[in-house]
Short mmCIF file of C-alpha atoms and ligand atoms in Angstrom, two decimals:
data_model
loop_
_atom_site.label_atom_id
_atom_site.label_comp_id
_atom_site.label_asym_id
_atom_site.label_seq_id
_atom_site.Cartn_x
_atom_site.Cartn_y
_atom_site.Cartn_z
CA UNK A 248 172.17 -38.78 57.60
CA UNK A 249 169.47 -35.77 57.64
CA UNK A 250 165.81 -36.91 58.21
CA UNK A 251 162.80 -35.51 55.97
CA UNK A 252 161.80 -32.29 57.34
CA UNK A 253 158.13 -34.00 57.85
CA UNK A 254 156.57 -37.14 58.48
CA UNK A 255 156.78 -38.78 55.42
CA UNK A 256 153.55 -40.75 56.14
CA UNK A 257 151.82 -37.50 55.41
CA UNK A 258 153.45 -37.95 51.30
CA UNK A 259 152.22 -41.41 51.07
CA UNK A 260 148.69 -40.85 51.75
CA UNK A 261 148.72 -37.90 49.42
CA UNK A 262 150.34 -40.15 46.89
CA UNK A 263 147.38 -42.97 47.89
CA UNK A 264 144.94 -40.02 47.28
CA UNK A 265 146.05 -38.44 44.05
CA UNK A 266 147.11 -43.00 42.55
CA UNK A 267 143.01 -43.61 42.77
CA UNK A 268 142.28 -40.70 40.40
CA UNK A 269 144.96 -41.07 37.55
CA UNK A 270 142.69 -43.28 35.97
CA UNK A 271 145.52 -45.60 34.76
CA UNK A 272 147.60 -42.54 33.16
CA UNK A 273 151.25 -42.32 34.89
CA UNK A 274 152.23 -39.17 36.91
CA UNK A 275 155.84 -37.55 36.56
CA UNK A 276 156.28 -34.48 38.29
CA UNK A 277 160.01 -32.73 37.33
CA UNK A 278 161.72 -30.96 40.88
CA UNK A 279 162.10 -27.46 40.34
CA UNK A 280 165.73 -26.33 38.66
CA UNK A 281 168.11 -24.54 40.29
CA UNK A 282 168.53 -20.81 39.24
CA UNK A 283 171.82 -18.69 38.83
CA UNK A 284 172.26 -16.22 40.49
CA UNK A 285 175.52 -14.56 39.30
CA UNK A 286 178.77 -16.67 38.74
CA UNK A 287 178.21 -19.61 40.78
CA UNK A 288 175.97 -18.02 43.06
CA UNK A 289 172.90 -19.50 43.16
CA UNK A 290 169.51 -18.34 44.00
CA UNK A 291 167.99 -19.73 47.43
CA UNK A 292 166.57 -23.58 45.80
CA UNK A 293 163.26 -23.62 47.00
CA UNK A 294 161.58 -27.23 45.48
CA UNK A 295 158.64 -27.47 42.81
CA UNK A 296 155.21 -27.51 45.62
CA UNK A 297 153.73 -30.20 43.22
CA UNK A 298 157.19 -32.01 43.76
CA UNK A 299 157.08 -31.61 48.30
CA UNK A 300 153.62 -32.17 48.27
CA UNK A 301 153.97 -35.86 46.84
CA UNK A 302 157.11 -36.78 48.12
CA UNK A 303 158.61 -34.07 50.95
CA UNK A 304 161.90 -34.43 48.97
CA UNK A 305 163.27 -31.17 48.42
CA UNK A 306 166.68 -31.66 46.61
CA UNK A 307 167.37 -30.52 42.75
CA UNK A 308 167.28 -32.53 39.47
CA UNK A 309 165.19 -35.25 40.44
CA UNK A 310 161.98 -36.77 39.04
CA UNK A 311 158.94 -38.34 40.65
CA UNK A 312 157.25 -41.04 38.32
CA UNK A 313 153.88 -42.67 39.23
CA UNK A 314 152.46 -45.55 37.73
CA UNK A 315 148.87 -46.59 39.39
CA UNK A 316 148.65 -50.30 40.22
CA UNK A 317 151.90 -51.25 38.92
CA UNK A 318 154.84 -52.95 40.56
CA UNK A 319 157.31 -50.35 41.52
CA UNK A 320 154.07 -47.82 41.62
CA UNK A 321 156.13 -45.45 43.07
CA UNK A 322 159.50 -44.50 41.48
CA UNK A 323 162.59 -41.87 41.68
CA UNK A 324 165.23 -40.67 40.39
CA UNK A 325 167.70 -38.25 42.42
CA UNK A 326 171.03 -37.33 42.39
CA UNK A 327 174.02 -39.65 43.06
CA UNK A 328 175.81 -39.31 46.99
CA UNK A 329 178.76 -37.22 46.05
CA UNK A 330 180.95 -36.97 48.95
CA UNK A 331 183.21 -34.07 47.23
CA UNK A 332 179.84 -32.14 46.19
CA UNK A 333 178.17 -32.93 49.08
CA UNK A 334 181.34 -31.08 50.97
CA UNK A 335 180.32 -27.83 49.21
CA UNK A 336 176.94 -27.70 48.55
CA UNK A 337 174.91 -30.03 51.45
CA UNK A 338 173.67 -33.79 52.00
CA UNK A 339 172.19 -35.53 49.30
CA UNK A 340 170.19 -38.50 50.35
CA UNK A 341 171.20 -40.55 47.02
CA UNK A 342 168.78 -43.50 45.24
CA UNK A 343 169.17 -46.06 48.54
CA UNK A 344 168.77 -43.26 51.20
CA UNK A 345 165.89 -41.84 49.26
CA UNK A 346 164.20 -45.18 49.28
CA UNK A 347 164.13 -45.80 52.58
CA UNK A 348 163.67 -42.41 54.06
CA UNK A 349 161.16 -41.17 51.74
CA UNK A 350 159.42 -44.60 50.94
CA UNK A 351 159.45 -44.65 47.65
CA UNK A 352 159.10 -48.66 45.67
CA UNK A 353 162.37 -48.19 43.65
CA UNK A 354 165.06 -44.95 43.30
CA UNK A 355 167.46 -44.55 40.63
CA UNK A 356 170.27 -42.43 39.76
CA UNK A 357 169.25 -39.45 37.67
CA UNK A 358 171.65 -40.53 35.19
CA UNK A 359 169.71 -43.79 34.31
CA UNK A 360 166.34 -41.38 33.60
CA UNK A 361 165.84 -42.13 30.25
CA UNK A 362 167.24 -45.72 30.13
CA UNK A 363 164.39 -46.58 32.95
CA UNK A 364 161.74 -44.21 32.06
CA UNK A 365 161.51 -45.91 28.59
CA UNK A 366 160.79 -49.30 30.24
CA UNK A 367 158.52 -48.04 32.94
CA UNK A 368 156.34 -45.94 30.73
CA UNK A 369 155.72 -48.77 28.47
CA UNK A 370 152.15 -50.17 27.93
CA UNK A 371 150.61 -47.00 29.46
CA UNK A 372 148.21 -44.23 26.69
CA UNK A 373 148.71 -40.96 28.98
CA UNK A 374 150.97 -39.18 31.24
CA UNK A 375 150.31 -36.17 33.11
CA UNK A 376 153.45 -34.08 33.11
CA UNK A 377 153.49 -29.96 33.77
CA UNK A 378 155.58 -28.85 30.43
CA UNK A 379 157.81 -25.56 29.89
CA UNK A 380 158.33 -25.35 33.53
CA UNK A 381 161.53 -27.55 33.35
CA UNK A 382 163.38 -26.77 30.09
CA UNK A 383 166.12 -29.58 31.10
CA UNK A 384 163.49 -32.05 32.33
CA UNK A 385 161.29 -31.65 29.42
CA UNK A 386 164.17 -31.99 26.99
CA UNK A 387 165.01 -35.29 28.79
CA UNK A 388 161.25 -36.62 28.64
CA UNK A 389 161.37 -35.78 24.96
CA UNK A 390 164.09 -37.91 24.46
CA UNK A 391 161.85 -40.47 26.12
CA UNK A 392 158.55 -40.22 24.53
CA UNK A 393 160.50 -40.07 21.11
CA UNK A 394 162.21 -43.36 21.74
CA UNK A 395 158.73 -44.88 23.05
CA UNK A 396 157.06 -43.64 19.95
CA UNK A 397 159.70 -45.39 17.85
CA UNK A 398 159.49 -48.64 19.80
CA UNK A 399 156.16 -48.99 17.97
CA UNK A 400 157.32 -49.41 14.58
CA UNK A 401 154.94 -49.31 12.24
CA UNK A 402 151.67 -49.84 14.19
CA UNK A 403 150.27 -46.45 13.35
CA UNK A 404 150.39 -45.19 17.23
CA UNK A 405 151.51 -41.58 17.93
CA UNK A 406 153.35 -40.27 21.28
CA UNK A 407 151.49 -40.63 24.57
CA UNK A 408 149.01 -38.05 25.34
CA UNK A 409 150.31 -35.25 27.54
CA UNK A 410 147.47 -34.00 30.37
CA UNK A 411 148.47 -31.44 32.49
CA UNK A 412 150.11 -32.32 35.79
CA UNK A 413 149.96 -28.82 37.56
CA UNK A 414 145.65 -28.93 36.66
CA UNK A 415 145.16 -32.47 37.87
CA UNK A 416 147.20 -31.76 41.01
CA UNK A 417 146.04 -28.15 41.67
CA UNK A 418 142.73 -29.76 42.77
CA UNK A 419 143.83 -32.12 45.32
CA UNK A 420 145.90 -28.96 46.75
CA UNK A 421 143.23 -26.55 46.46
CA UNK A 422 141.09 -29.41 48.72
CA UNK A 423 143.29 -29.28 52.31
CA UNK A 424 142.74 -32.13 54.23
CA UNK A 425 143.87 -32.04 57.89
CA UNK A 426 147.88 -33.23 57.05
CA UNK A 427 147.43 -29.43 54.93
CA UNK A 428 145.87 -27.74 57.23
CA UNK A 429 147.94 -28.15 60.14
CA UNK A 430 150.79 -26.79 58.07
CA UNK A 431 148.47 -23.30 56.64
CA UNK A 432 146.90 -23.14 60.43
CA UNK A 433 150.48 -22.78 61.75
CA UNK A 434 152.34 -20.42 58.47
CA UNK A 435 149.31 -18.04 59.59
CA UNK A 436 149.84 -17.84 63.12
CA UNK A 437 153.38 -17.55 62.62
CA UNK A 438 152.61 -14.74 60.44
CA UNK A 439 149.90 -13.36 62.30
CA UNK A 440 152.80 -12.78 65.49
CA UNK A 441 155.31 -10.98 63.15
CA UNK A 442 152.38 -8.18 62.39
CA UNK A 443 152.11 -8.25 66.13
CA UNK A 444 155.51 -7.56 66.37
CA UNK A 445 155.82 -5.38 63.56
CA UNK A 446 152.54 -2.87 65.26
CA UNK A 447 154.95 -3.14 68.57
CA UNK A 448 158.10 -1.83 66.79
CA UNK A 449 156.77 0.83 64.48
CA UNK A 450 157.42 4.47 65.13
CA UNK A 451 158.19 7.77 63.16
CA UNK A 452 161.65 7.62 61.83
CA UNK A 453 161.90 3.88 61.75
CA UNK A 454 163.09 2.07 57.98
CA UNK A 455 160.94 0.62 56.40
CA UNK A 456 163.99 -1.98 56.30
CA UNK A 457 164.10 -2.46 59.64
CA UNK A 458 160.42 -3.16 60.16
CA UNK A 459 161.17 -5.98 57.16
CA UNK A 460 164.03 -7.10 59.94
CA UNK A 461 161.41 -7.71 63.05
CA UNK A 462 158.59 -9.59 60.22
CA UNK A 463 161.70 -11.90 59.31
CA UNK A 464 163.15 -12.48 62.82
CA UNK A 465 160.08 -13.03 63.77
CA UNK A 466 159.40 -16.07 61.09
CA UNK A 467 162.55 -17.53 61.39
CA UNK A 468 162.41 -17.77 64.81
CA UNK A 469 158.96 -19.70 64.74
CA UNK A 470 160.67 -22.22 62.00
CA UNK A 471 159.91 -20.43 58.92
CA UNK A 472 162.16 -21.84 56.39
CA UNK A 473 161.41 -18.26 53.94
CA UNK A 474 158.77 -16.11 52.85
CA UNK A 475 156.01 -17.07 50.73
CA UNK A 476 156.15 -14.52 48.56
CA UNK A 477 158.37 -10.75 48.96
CA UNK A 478 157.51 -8.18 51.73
CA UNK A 479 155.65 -5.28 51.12
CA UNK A 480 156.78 -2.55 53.91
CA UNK A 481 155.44 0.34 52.40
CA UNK A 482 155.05 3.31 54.29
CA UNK A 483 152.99 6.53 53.52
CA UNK A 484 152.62 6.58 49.59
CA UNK A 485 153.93 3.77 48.79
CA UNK A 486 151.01 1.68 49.71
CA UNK A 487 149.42 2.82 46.82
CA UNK A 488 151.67 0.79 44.39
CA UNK A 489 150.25 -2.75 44.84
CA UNK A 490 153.37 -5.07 44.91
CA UNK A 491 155.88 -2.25 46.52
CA UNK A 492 158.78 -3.62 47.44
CA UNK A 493 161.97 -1.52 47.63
CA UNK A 494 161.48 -0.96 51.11
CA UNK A 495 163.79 1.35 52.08
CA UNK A 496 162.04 4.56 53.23
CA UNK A 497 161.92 6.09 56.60
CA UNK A 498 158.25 5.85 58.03
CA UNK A 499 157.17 8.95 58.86
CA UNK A 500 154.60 11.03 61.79
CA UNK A 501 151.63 10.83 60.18
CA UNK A 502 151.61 8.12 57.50
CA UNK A 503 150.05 4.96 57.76
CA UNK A 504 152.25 1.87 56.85
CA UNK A 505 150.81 -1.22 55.08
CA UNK A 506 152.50 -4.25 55.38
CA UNK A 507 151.90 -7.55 53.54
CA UNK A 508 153.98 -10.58 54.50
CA UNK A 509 153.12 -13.96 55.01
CA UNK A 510 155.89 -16.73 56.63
CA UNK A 511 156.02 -20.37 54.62
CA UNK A 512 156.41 -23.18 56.95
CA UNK A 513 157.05 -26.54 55.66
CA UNK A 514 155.51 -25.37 52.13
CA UNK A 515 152.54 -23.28 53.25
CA UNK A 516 152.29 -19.49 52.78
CA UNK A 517 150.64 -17.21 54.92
CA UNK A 518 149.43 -13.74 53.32
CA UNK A 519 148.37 -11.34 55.84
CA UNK A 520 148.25 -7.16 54.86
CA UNK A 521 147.53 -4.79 57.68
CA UNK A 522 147.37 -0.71 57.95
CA UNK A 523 148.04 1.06 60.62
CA UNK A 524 149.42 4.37 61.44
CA UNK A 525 153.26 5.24 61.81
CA UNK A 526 152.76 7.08 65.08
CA UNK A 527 149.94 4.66 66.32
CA UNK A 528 147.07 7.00 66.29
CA UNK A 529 144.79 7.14 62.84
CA UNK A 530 143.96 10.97 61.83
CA UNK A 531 140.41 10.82 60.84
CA UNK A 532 140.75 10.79 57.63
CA UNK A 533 142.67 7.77 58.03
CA UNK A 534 139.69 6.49 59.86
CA UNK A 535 137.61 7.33 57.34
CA UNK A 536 138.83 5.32 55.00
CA UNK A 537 140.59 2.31 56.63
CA UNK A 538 136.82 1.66 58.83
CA UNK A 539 135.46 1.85 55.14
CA UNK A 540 137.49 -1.34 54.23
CA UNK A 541 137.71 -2.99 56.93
CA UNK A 542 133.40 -3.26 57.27
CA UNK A 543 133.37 -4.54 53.68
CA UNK A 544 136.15 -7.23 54.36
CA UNK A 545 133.92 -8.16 57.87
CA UNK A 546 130.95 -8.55 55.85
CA UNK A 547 132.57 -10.56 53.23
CA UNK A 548 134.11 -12.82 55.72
CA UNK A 549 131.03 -13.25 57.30
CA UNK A 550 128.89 -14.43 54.35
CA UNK A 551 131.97 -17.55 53.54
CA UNK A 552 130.14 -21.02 53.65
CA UNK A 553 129.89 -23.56 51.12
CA UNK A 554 128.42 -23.50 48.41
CA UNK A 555 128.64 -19.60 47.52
CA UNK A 556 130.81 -18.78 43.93
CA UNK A 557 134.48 -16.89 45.00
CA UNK A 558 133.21 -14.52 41.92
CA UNK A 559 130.44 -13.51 44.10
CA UNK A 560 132.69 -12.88 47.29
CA UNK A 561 134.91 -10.45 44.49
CA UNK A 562 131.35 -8.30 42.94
CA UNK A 563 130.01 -7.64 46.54
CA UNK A 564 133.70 -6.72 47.17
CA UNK A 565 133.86 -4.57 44.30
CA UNK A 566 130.08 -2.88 44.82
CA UNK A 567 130.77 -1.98 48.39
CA UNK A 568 134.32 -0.75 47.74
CA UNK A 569 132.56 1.44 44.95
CA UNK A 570 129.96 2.97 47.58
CA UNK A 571 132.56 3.66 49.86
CA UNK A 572 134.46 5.68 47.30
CA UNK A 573 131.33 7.53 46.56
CA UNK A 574 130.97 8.24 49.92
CA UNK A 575 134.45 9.21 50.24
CA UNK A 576 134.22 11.66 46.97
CA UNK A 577 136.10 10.17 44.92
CA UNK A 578 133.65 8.83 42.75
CA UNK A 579 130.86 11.37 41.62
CA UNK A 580 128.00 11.01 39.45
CA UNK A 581 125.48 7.31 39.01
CA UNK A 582 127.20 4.51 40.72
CA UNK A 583 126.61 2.37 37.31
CA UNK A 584 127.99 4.66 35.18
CA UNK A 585 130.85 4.50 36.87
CA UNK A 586 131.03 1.08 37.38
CA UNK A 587 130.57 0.88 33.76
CA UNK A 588 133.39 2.63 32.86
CA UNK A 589 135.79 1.11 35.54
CA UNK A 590 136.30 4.34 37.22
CA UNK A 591 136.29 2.52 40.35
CA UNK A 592 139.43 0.30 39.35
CA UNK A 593 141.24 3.51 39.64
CA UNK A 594 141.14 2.63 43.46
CA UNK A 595 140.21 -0.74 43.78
CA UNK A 596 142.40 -2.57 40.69
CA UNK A 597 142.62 -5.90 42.13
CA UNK A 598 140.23 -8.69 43.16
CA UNK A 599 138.76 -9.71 46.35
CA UNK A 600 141.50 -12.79 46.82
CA UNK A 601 143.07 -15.77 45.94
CA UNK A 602 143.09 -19.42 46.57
CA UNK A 603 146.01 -19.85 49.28
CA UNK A 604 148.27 -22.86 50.03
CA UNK A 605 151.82 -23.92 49.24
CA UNK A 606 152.16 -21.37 46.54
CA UNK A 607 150.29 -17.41 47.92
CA UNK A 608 148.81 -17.78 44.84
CA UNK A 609 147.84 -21.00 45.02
CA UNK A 610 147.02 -23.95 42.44
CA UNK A 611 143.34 -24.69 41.69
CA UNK A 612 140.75 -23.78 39.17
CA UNK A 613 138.52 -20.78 40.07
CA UNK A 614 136.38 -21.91 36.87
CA UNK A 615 135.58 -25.46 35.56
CA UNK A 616 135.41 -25.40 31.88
CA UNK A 617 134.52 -21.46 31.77
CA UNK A 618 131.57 -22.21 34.36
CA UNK A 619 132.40 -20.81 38.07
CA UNK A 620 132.77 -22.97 40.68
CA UNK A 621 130.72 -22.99 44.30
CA UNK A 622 133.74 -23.20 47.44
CA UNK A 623 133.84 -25.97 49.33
CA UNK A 624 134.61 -27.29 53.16
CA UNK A 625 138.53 -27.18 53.40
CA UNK A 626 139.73 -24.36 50.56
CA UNK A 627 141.82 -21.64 51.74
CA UNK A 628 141.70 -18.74 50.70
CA UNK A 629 142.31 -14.69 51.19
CA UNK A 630 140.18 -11.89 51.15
CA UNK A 631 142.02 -9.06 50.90
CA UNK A 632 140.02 -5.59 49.97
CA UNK A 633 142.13 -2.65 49.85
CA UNK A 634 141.58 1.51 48.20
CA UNK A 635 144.66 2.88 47.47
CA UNK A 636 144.71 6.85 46.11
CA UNK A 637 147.53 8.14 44.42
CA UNK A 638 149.13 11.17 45.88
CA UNK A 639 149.05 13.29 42.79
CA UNK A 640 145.13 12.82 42.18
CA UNK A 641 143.74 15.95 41.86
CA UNK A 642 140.22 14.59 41.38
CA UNK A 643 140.33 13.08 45.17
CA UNK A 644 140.21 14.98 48.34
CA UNK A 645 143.20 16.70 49.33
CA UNK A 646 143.28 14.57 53.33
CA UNK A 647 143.20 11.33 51.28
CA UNK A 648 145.58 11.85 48.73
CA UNK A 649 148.33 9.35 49.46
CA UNK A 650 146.85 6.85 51.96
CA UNK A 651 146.19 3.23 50.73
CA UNK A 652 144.97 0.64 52.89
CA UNK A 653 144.52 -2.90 52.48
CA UNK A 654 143.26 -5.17 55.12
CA UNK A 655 144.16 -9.28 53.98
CA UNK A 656 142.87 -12.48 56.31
CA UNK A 657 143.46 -16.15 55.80
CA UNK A 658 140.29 -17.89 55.68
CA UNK A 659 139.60 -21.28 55.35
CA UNK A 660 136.23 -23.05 54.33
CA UNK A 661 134.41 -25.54 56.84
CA UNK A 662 131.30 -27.07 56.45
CA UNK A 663 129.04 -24.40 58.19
CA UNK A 664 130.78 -21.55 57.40
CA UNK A 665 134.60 -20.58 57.42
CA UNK A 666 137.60 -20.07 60.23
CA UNK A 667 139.97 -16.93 59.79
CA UNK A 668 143.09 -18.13 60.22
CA UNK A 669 144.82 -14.80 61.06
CA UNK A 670 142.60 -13.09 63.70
CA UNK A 671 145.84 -12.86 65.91
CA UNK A 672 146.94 -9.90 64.43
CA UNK A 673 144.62 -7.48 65.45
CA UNK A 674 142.54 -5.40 62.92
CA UNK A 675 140.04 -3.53 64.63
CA UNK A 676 141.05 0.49 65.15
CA UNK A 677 140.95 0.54 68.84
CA UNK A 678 142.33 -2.88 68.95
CA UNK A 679 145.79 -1.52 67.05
CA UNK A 680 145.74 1.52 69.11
CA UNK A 681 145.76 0.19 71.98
CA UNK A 682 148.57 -2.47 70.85
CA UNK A 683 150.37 0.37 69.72
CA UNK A 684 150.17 2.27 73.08
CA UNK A 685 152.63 -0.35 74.85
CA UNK A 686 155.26 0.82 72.63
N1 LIG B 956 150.94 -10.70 48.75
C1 LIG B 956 150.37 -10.85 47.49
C2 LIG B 956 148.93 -10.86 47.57
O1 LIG B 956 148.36 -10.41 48.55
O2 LIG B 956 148.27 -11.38 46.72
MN1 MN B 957 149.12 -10.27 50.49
MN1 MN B 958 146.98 -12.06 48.86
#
């Protein structure tokens, strides 16, 4: 019999948590499907976060269905035991071993979905439920809310009101309490020693393949189950295209190499980006530019506390970025002109960060009914300024054509102020030299 890859104490008290805010509504979160891959290949089944971060089950074709203060509260359906299917394709915990491994009140065959979703959803005015994620769940919760509807004759009631699961959720995830945290605190660390690893390795004529290889042995070897999102090796050039990832270029004397990767460990996503040059020595026009960002992502770090808007943290971003391009030449002419007319997104195209979690771009409003919200003690999140200058831009100095840096920490919120949560992979020019050196 396998065991739940975490405590499953941790579930429950999320489950507690998330029960005394549905308000009476029932919950049903859908697992995520499985995707083909070619034939009967599948794609690597990675489960729904909403789905892990209620119950820590992580198999296919199962549903989750909460009903607050009701007797079972807590209900399941998974996947029969199968001994031939369980031959080919893994262990399946089934409805009994489900129960008692992941306590849940009462588990039930997927098969018997509608039959018992019909009685258990009776008597209640509102679900939350995430739709058009699931096409197969949602067709089978159709079938259900049409035959509750029916059930009601004549009395002039419609379906049950639909909220949005993935909204109501997002803000419990966006929140991390210390079950959360110990999970982001070690996917960053994890990540933070593959960029170690990867500033160790890196010399001219290495792949950009092979520098994927060390990031990955590295996370797999600290219990990374996968990647949080794909990895961007990209060497010389390449770092100007945002979300690069062919990786397959030789790194060459003289380039810098940007790499963003971030290892997921039971659910959580790190998302670190670091710049530093091929042959472990920045030419000063490297300098130039990578000391640029790297002041403006110290200063933005250092102004994180509670209570200040994540729009703000992206403007100061953006204005600094915009001085440095002045100050680089690339930008000419009044600094609001330009900003008026976006010429600055010509270098700077993205925004300061994200909200970081289980998913790299993680669940959670950054607005609350189009008004923006201050951060609070315990969010996660990135902040990630980069300038990236196309090699065939005439307009820009000839040293910098080419050379894109971006400089990405894990930060999260506490109630002074904020903790980076990747400072072990160093940032700081002499620092990566001098890391660099041992090679
Ligand atoms: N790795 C994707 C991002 O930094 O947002
Ligand atoms: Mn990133
Ligand atoms: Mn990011």
């Amino acid at each position: 019999m396998r065991k739940p890859a975490e405590n499953v104490e941790i579930f429950k008290r999320r489950r507690k948590k998330i029960i005394e805010k549905l308000n009476g509504a029932a919950l049903i979160v859908a697992a995520h499907p499985e995707q083909v891959r070619n034939d009967d290949v599948h794609h690597f089944y990675r489960q729904d976060s909403n789905m892990y971060y209620l119950t820590g089950f992580e198999e296919p074709e199962s549903f989750l269905l909460i009903r607050p203060d009701q007797k079972p509260e807590t209900v399941m359906f998974v996947r029969e035991k199968n001994i031939e299917r369980e031959t080919w394709d893994g262990f399946r915990f089934g409805p009994e071993g489900t129960k008692n491994e992941f306590l849940i009140d009462a588990v039930y065959s997927i098969d018997k979905f509608e039959e018992k979703a019909i009685e258990l959803l009776k008597g209640f005015e509102e679900i939350y439920y995430r739709l058009f994620k699931n096409p197969d769940a949602d067709a089978r919760l159709q079938k259900v809310l049409t035959a509750l509807k029916r059930a009601q004759g004549r009395t002039g009631y419609g379906l049950l009101t639909i909220k949005d699961a993935d909204l109501f959720l997002g803000e419990f995830r966006l929140k991390k309490d210390e079950d959360d945290l110990a999970n982001q605190r070690r996917a960053c660390q994890i990540s933070s020693d593959a960029h170690v690893a990867a500033m160790k390795f890196v010399k001219p004529g290495v792949s950009e393949r092979q520098v994927q290889a060390v990031i990955s042995h590295e996370f797999h070897m600290n219990g990374a189950a996968r990647v949080g999102y794909p990895y961007i090796i990209a060497s010389g050039s390449n770092a100007t295209t945002l979300h690069y990832n062919f990786n397959d270029q030789v790194c060459k004397n003289g380039d810098l190499l940007l790499i963003d990767a971030g290892a997921e460990y039971n659910y959580y996503s790190g998302d670190i980006t670091r710049t530093f040059p091929v042959n472990g020595k920045f030419s000063s026009a490297q300098k130039k530019v990578y000391q640029g960002v790297l002041n403006i992502q110290k200063e933005i770090i250092a102004m994180i506390k509670p209570g200040l808007y994540f729009k703000d943290l992206h403007k100061i971003g953006e204005d600094r970025l915009t001085d440095l391009m002045f100050e680089l030449g690339l930008l000419c002419g009044k600094k609001e002109d330009a900003m008026k007319a976006n010429e600055h997104r010509k270098y700077y195209p993205h925004g300061i960060g994200h909200w970081l979690g289980m998913d790299v771009h993680d669940a959670g409003l950054y607005f609350i009914k189009g008004e923006p919200r201050p951060i609070e003690a315990g969010m996660c999140f990135t902040v990630e300024p980069g300038l990236y200058i196309p090699a065939d831009d005439k307009s820009a100095p000839e040293e910098l054509r080419g050379i894109g840096v971006r400089i990405e920490d894990n930060i999260v919120v506490t109630a002074n102020g904020c903790d980076n949560l990747t400072v072990g992979a160093p940032k700081e020019i002499d620092a990566i030299e001098k890391l660099m050196a041992q090679r």
